[in-house]
CSV table of C-alpha atoms in Angstrom, one decimal:
chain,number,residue,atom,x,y,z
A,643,UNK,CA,85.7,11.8,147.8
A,644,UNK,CA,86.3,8.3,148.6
A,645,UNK,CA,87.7,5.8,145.7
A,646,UNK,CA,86.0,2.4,145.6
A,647,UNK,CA,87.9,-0.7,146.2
A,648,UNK,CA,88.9,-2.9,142.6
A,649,UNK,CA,86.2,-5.5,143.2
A,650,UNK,CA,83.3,-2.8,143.1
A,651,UNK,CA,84.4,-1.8,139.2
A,652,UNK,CA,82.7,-4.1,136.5
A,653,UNK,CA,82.8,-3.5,132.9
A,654,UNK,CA,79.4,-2.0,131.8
A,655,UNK,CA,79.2,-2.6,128.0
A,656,UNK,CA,80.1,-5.8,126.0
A,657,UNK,CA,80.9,-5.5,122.1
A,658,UNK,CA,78.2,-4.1,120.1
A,659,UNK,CA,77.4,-7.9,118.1
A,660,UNK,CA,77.2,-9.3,121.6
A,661,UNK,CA,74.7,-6.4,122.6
A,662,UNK,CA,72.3,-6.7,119.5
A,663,UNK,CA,72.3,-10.1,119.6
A,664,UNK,CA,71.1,-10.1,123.3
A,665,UNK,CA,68.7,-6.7,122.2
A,666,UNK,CA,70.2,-5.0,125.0
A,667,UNK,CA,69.2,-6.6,127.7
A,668,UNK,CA,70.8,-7.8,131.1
A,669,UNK,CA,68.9,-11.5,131.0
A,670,UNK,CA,72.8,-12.7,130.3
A,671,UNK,CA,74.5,-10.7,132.0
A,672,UNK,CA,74.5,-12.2,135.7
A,673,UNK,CA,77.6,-10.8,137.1
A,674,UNK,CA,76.7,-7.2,135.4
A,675,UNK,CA,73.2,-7.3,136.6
A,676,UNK,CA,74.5,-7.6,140.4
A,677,UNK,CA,76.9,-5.0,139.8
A,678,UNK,CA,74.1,-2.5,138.8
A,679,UNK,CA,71.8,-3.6,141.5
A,680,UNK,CA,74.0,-2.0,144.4
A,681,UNK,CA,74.9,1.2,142.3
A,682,UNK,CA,72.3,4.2,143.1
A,683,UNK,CA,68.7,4.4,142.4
A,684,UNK,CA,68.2,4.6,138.5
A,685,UNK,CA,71.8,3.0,137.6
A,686,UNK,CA,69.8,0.1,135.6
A,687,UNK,CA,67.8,2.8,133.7
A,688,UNK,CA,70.8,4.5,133.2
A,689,UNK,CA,72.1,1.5,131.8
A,690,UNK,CA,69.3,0.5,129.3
A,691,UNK,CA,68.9,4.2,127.8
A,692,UNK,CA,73.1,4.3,127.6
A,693,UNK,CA,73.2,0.3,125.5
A,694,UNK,CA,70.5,1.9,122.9
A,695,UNK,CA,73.1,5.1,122.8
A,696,UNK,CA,75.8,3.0,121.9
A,697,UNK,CA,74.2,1.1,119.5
A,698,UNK,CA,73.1,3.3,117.2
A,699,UNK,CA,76.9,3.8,116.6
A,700,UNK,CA,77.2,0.1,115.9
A,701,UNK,CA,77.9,0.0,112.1
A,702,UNK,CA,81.4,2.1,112.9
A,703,UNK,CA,83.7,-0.5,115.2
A,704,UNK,CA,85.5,2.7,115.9
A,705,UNK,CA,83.2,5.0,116.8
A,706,UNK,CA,81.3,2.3,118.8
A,707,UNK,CA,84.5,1.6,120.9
A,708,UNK,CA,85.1,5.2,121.7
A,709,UNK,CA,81.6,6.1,122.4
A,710,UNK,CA,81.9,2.9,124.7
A,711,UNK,CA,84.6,3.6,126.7
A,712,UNK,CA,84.1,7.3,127.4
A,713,UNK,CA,80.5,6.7,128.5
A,714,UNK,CA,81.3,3.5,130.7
A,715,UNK,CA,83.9,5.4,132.6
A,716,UNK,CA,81.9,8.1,133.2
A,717,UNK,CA,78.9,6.3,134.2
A,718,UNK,CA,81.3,3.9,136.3
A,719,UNK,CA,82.5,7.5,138.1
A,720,UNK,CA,79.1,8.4,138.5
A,721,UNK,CA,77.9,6.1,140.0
A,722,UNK,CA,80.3,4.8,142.2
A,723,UNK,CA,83.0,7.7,143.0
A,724,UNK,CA,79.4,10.4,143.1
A,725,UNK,CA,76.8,8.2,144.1
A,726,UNK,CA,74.3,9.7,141.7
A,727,UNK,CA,72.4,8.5,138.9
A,728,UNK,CA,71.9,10.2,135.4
A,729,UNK,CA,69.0,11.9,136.7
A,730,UNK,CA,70.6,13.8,139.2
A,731,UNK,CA,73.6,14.6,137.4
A,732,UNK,CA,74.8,18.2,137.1
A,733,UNK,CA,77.7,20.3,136.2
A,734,UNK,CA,80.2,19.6,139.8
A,735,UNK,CA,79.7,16.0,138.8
A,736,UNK,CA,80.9,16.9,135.5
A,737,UNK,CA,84.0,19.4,136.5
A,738,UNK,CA,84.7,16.5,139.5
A,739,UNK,CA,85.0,14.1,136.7
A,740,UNK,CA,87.5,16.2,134.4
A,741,UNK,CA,89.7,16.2,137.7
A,742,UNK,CA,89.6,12.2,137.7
A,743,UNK,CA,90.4,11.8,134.4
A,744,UNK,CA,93.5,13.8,135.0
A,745,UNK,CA,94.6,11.4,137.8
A,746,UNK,CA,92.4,8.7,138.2
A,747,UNK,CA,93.0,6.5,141.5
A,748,UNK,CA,95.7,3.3,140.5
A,749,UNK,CA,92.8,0.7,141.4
A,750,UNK,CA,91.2,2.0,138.4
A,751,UNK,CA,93.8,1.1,135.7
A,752,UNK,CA,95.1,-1.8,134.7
A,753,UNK,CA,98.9,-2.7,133.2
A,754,UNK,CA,97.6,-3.9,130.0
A,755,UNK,CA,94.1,-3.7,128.1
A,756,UNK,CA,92.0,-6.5,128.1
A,757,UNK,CA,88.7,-7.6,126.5
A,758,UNK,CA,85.6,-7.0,129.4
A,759,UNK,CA,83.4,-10.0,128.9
A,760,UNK,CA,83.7,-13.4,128.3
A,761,UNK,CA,81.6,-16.2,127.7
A,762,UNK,CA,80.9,-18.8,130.7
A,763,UNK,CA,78.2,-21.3,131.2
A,764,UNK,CA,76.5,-20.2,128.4
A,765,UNK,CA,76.3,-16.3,129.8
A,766,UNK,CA,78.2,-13.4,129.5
A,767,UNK,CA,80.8,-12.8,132.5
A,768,UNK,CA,83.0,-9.9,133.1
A,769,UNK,CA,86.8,-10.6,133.4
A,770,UNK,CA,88.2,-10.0,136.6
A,771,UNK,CA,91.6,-8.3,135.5
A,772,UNK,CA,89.5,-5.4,132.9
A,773,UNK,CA,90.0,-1.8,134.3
A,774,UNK,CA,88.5,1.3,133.0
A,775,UNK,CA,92.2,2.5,132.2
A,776,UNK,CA,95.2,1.0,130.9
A,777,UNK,CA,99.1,2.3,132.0
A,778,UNK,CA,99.8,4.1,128.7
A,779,UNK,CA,96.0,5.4,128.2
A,780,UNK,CA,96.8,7.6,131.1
A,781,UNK,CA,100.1,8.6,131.8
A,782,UNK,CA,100.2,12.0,130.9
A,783,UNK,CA,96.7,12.6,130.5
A,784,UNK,CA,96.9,15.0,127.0
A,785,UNK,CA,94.1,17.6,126.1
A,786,UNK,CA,93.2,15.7,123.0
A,787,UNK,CA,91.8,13.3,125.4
A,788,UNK,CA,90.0,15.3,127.8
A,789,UNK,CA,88.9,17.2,124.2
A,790,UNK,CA,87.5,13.6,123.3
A,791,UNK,CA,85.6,12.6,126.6
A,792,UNK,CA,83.9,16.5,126.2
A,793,UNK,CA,83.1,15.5,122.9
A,794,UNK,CA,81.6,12.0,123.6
A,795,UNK,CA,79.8,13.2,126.9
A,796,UNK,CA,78.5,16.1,125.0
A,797,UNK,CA,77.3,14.2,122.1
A,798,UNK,CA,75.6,11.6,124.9
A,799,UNK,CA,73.8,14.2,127.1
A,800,UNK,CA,72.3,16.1,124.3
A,801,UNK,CA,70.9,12.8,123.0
A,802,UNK,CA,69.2,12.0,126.1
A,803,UNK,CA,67.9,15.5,126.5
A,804,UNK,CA,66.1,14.8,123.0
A,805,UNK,CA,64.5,11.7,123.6
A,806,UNK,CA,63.0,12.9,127.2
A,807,UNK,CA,65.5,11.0,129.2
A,808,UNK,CA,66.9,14.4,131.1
A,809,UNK,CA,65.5,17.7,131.1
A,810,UNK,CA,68.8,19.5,130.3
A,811,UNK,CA,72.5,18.7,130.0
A,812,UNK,CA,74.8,19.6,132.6
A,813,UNK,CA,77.3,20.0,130.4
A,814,UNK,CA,75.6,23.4,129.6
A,815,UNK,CA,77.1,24.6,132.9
A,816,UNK,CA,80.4,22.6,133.3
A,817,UNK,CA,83.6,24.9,133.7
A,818,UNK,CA,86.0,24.9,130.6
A,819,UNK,CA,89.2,25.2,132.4
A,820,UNK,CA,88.2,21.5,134.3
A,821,UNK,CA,88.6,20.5,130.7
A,822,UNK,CA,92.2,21.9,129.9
A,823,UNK,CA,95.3,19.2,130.5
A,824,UNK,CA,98.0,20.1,132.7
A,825,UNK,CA,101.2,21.8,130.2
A,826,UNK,CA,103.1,21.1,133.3
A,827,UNK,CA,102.5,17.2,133.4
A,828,UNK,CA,102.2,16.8,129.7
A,829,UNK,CA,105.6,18.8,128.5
A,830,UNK,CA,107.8,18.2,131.2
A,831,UNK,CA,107.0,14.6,133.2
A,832,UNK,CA,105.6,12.5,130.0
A,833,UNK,CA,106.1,14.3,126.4
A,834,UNK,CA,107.7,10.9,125.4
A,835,UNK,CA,104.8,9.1,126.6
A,836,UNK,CA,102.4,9.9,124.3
A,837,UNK,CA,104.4,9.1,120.7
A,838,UNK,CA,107.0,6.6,122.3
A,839,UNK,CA,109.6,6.2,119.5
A,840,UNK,CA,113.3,5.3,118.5
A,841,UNK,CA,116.5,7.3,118.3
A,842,UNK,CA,117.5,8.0,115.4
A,843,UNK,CA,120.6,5.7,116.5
A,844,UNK,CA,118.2,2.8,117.5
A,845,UNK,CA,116.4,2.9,114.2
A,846,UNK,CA,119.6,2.9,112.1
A,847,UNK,CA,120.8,-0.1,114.1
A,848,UNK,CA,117.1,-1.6,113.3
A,849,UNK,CA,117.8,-1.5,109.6
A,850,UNK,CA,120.9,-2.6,109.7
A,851,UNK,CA,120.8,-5.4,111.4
A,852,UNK,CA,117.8,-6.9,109.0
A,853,UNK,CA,119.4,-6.0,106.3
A,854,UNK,CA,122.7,-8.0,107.3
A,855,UNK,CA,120.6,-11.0,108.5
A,856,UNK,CA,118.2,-11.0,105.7
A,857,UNK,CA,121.2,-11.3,103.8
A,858,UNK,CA,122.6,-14.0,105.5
A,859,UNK,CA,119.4,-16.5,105.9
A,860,UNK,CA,116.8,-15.1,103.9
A,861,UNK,CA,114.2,-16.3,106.9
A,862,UNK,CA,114.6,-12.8,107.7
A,863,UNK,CA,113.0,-11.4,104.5
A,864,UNK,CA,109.4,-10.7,106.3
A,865,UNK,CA,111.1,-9.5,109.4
A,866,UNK,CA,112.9,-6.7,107.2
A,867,UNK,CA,109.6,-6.1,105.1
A,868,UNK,CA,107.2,-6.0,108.0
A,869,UNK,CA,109.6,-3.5,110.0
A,870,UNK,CA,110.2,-1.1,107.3
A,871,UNK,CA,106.4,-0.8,105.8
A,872,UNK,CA,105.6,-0.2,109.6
A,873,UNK,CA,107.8,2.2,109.9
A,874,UNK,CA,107.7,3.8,106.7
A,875,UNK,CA,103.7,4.0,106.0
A,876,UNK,CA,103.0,4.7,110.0
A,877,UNK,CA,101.0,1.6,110.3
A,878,UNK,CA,99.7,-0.5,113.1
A,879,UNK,CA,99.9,-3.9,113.3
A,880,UNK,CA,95.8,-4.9,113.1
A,881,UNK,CA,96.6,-3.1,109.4
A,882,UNK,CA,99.1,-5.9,108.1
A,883,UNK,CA,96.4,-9.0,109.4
A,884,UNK,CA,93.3,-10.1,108.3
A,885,UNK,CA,90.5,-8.1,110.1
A,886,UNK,CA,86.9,-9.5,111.3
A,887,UNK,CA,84.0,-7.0,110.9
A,888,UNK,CA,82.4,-8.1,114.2
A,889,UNK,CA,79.2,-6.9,113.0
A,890,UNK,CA,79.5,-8.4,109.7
A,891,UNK,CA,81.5,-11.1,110.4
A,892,UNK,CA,83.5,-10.8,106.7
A,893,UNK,CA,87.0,-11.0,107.0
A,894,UNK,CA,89.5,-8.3,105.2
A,895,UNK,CA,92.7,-10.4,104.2
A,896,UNK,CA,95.4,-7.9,103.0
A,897,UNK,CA,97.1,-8.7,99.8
A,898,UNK,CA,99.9,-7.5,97.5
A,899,UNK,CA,97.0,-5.8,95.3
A,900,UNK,CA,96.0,-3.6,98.0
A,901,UNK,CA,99.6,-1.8,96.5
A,902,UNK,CA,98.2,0.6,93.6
A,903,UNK,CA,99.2,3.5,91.2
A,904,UNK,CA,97.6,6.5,91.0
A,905,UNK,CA,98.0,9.8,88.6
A,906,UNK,CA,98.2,12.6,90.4
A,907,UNK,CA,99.0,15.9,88.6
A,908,UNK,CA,99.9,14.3,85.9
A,909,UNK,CA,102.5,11.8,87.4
A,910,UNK,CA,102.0,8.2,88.2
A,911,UNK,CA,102.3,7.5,92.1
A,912,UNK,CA,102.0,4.5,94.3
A,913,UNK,CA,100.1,3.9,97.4
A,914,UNK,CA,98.8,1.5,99.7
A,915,UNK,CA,95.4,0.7,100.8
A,916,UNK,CA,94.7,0.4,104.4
A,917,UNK,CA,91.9,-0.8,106.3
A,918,UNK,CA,92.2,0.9,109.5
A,919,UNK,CA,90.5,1.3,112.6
A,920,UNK,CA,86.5,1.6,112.6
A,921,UNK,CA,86.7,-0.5,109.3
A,922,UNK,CA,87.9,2.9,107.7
A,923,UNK,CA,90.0,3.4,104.7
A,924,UNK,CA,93.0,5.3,103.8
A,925,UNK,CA,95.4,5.5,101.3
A,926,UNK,CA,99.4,6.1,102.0
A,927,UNK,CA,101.6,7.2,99.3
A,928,UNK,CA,104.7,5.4,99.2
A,929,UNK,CA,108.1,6.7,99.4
A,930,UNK,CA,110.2,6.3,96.5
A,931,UNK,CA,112.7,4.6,98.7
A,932,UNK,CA,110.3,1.7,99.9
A,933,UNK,CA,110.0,0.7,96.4
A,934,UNK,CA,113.1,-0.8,96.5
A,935,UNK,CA,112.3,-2.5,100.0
A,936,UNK,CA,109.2,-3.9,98.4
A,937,UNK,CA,110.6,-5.2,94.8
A,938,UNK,CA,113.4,-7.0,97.0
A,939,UNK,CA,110.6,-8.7,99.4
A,940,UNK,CA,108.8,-9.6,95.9
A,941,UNK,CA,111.8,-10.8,94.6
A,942,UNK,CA,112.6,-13.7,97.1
A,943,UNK,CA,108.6,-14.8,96.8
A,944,UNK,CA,109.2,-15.4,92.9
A,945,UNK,CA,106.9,-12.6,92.2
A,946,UNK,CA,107.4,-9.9,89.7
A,947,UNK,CA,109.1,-6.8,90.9
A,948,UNK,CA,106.2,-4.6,91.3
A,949,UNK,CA,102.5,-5.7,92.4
A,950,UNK,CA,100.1,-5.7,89.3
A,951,UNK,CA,96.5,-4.7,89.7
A,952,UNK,CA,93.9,-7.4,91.9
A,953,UNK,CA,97.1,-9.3,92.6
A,954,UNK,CA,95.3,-11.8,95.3
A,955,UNK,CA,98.5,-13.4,96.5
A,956,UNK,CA,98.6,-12.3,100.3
A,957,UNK,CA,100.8,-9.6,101.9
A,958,UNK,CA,102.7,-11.3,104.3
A,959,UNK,CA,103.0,-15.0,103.5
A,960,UNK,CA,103.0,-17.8,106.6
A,961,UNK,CA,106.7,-19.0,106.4
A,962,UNK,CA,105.8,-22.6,105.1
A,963,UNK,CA,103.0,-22.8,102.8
A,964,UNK,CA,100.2,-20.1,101.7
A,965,UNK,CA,97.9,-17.7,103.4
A,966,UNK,CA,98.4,-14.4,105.3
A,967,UNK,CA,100.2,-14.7,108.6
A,968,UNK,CA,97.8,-13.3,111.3
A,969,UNK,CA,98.5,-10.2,114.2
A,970,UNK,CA,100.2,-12.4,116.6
A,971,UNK,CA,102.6,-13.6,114.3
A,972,UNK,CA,103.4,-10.3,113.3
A,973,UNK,CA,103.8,-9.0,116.4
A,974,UNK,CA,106.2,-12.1,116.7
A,975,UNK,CA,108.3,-11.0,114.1
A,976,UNK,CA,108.6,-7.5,114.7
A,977,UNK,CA,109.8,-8.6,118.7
A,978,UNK,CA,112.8,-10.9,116.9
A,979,UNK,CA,113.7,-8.2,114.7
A,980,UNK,CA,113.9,-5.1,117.6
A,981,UNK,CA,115.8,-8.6,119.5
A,982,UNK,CA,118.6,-9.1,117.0
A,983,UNK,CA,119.4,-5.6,116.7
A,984,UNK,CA,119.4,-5.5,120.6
A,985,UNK,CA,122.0,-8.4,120.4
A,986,UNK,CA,124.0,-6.9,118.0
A,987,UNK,CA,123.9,-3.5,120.0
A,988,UNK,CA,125.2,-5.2,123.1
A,989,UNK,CA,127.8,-7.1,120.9
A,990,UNK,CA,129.0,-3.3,119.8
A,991,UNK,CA,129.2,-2.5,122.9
A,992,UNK,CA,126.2,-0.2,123.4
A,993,UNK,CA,124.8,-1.5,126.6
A,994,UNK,CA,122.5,1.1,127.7
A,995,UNK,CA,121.3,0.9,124.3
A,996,UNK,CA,120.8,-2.3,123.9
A,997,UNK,CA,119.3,-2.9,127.3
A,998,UNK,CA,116.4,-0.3,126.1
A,999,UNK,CA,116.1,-2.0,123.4
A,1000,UNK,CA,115.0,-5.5,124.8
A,1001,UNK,CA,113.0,-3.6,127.3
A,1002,UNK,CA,110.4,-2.3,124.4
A,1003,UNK,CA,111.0,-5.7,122.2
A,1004,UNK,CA,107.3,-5.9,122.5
A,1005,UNK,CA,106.2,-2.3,121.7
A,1006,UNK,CA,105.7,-2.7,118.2
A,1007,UNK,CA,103.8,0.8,117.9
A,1008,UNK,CA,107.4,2.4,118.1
A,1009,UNK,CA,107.1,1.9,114.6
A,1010,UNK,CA,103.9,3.7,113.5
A,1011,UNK,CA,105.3,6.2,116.2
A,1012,UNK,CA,108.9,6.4,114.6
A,1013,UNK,CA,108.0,7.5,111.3
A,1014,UNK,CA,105.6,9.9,112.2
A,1015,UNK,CA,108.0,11.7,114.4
A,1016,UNK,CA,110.8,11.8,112.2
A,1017,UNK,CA,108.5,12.7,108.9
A,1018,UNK,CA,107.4,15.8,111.0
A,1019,UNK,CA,110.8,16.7,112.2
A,1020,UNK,CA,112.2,16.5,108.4
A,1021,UNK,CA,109.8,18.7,107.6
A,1022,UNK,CA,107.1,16.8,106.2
A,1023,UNK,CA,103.7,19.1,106.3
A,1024,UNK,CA,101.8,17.9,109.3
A,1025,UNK,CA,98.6,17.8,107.7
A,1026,UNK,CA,99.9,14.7,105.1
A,1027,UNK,CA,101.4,13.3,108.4
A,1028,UNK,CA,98.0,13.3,110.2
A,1029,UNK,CA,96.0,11.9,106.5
A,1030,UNK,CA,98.6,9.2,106.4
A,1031,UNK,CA,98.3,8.5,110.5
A,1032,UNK,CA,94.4,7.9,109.9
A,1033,UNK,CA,94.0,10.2,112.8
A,1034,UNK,CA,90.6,12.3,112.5
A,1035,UNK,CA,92.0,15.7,112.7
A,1036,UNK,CA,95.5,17.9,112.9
A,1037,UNK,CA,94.7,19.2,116.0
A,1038,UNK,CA,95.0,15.0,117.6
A,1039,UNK,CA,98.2,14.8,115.7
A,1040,UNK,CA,99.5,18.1,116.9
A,1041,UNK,CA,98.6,16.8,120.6
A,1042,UNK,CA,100.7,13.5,120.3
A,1043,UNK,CA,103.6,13.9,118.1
A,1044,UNK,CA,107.1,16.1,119.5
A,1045,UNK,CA,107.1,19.4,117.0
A,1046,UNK,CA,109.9,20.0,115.2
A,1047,UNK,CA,110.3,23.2,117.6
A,1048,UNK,CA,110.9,21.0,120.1
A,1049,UNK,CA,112.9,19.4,118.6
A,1050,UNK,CA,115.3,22.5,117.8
A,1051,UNK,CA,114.8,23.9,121.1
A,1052,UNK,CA,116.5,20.5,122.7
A,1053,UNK,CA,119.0,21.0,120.3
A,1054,UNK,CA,120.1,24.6,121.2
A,1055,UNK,CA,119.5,23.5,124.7
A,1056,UNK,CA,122.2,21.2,124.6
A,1057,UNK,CA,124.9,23.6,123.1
A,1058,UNK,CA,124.5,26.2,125.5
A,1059,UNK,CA,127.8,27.2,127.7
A,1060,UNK,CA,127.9,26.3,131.8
């Protein structure tokens, strides 16, 4: 089999608003519409029948996305790594495309991900540096993902079985062990790939250092606040911004009343409401040792030491005047915060340490990852982990996160005699 060169890959599927308000339909899609036309026989059929899939997942962001970018790298391996259309699919095609996903060819994955489409002359145009992959989606290509692209092309094929578009799935057929990761590649090359996260060391040095500074120019007030919710309630940082329903266009501003109580058993608790991905909504009970973080964040804004109920005024407040402080400043803030404790690191003389440490200024998802991993390792019941992650089952968590058994079996490993 013979990979196609970067110019022959093209983005397949805008967002869904962009696709109902064009009805699904390639009139403004120039660059898209000469992609399809020198794919196989069928490939715009293909097309048309796979846009009305997607959009009947179209009130879910979430779902929508996944649905979207399973089916567009299959169809995209299809058609150009196979040379077939839908309507000769059958199970080789299927098992072939479980290998790829496993190692899929470097011209197929980009460093970073980046939005597919964009708007040009009045028509929809892909972007030349999109890939069907990103770095981190693949390195160490975990079975919860191959587990979700059998799921998604499962869910896709029986659908066009029932409204006539193929007379059977060939996923019927397909051989389960082409759908099993590699435990060779996931434990032993990239286990720290796929929950990237702090030492225990690096997160101390974290918390220190924004404490110290926070003390000493109280600028630093939202750096410490931002970092420790992060950390603490496994968050990402789209959940700390205002969010845009892009099929609804409203706009979700988080505020101080998204912090509640809650009787449970018979004993007050707080938690946080979170609006996470796919527009979906959790609740994170807090640690009783956040309080403190949070009533000293409240504290410097003149506000009263806990949040009362509605409270309207908004999370994270824009340094010099009002309104909620948006992702990229957030992400701004977290960077100088990893930053000082990276200069303070060096100034200890922890170099290695510190040079890490700049080299992941960027990554704010060490956070989310962070807290997860260290919950689970202090015993925390992996269940409330997963609730708290937003993740849609145990199993996903289970796949990402470094057990505690690992962890202990590092630990003995180190102690043994040479």
């Amino acid at each position: 089999m013979t990979s196609n060169p970067p110019h022959l890959l093209h983005p397949l599927f805008d967002t869904a608003r962009n696709l109902i308000d064009r009805n699904c339909e390639l009139a403004d899609y120039p660059s898209l519409t000469g992609f399809l036309d020198s794919c196989p026989n069928g490939a715009i059929e293909d097309w048309e029948k796979a846009a009305r899939f997607l959009i009947d997942y179209s009130a879910s962001s979430g779902t929508y996305s996944r649905f979207r970018g399973e089916i567009q790298r299959f169809l995209l391996f299809l058609w150009r790594e196979q040379g077939r259309s839908l309507q000769s699919c059958n199970e080789e095609d299927i098992n072939a495309y479980m290998r790829f996903l496993k190692s899929p060819p470097s011209h197929w994955v980009a460093g970073n991900p980046a939005n597919a489409f964009k708007t040009q002359d009045g028509v929809r145009v892909n972007r030349a540096q999109w890939r069907p992959f990103f770095s981190s989606g693949v390195a160490g290509m975990r079975q919860a993902t191959l587990d979700a692209a059998t799921r998604a092309l499962s869910v896709f094929f029986r659908t066009m079985v029932a409204r006539g578009y193929l007379d059977r799935s060939p996923m019927a057929n397909a051989r389960r062990s082409e759908q099993k990761a590699s435990r060779t590649r996931l434990e032993d090359e990239d286990a720290d790939v796929l929950a990237p996260r702090f030492t225990d060391e690096q997160w101390k040095y974290i918390k220190e250092t924004l404490l110290l500074a926070a003390e000493e120019d109280d600028k630093y007030e939202r750096h410490l606040f931002i970092v420790i919710t992060m950390k603490s309630l496994y968050l990402r940082v789209s959940e700390l911004a205002p969010q845009t329903n892009e099929l609804t266009n409203e706009t979700y501003y988080p505020t101080m009343g998204a912090f509640r109580q809650r009787v449970v058993g018979g004993v007050r608790y707080w938690h946080l409401k979170v609006l996470g991905k796919g527009n979906k909504v959790r609740y994170i009970p807090l640690p009783s040792g956040y309080l403190w973080y949070l009533k000293r964040f409240r504290r410097w804004r003149a506000l009263p030491p806990l949040p009362e109920r509605g409270e309207q005024v908004p999370m994270i407040p824009r340094r010099h005047g009002g309104g909620q402080i948006g992702k990229r400043a957030i992400e701004n803030l977290v960077k100088e915060a990893f930053l000082l404790a990276a200069d303070r690191l060096e100034k200890n003389g922890q170099m290695e340490e510190a040079r890490e440490m700049h080299q992941i200024c960027d990554r704010t998802h060490y956070l989310r990852h962070t807290g997860a991993s260290m919950d689970i390792e202090a015993g925390r019941p992996i269940r409330h982990v997963s609730e708290d992650l937003g993740h849609s089952s145990v199993a996903f968590t289970e796949a990402i996160y470094v057990s505690a058994s690992s962890t202990a079996r590092y630990k003995t490993g180190l102690g043994r005699q040479i």
